[in-house]
Coordinates of C-alpha atoms in Angstrom, one line a residue:
M1 CA -8.8 -3.7 -20.4
T2 CA -10.4 -7.1 -19.5
V3 CA -11.2 -7.7 -16.2
Y4 CA -8.4 -9.5 -15.2
Q5 CA -6.5 -6.3 -15.7
L6 CA -8.4 -4.4 -13.5
K7 CA -8.7 -6.8 -10.6
Y8 CA -4.6 -7.0 -11.4
D9 CA -4.3 -3.0 -10.9
Q10 CA -6.8 -2.8 -8.0
L11 CA -5.1 -5.4 -6.1
M12 CA -1.2 -3.9 -7.2
Q13 CA -2.8 -0.2 -5.4
V14 CA -4.1 -2.2 -2.6
S15 CA -0.3 -3.7 -1.7
E16 CA 0.6 0.1 -2.5
R17 CA -1.3 1.4 0.4
I18 CA -0.4 -1.3 2.7
V19 CA 3.2 -0.6 2.0
H20 CA 2.3 2.9 2.4
L21 CA 0.9 2.6 6.1
K22 CA 3.5 0.8 6.8
T23 CA 5.8 3.0 6.3
N24 CA 4.3 5.6 7.5
K25 CA 3.9 3.8 11.0
K26 CA 7.5 3.0 11.0
Q27 CA 7.9 6.6 10.9
L28 CA 5.7 7.8 13.2
Y29 CA 7.6 4.9 15.9
G30 CA 10.9 6.6 14.9
R31 CA 9.9 9.9 15.8
K32 CA 8.9 8.6 18.8
L33 CA 11.8 7.0 20.0

């Protein structure tokens, strides 16, 4: 794998984590309401 591919994979992993955090927060707020 090249450096560019490694960096791209890291960005994808980070973006996936951010999406998971956002969905988790929405679920938590939904339960409280």
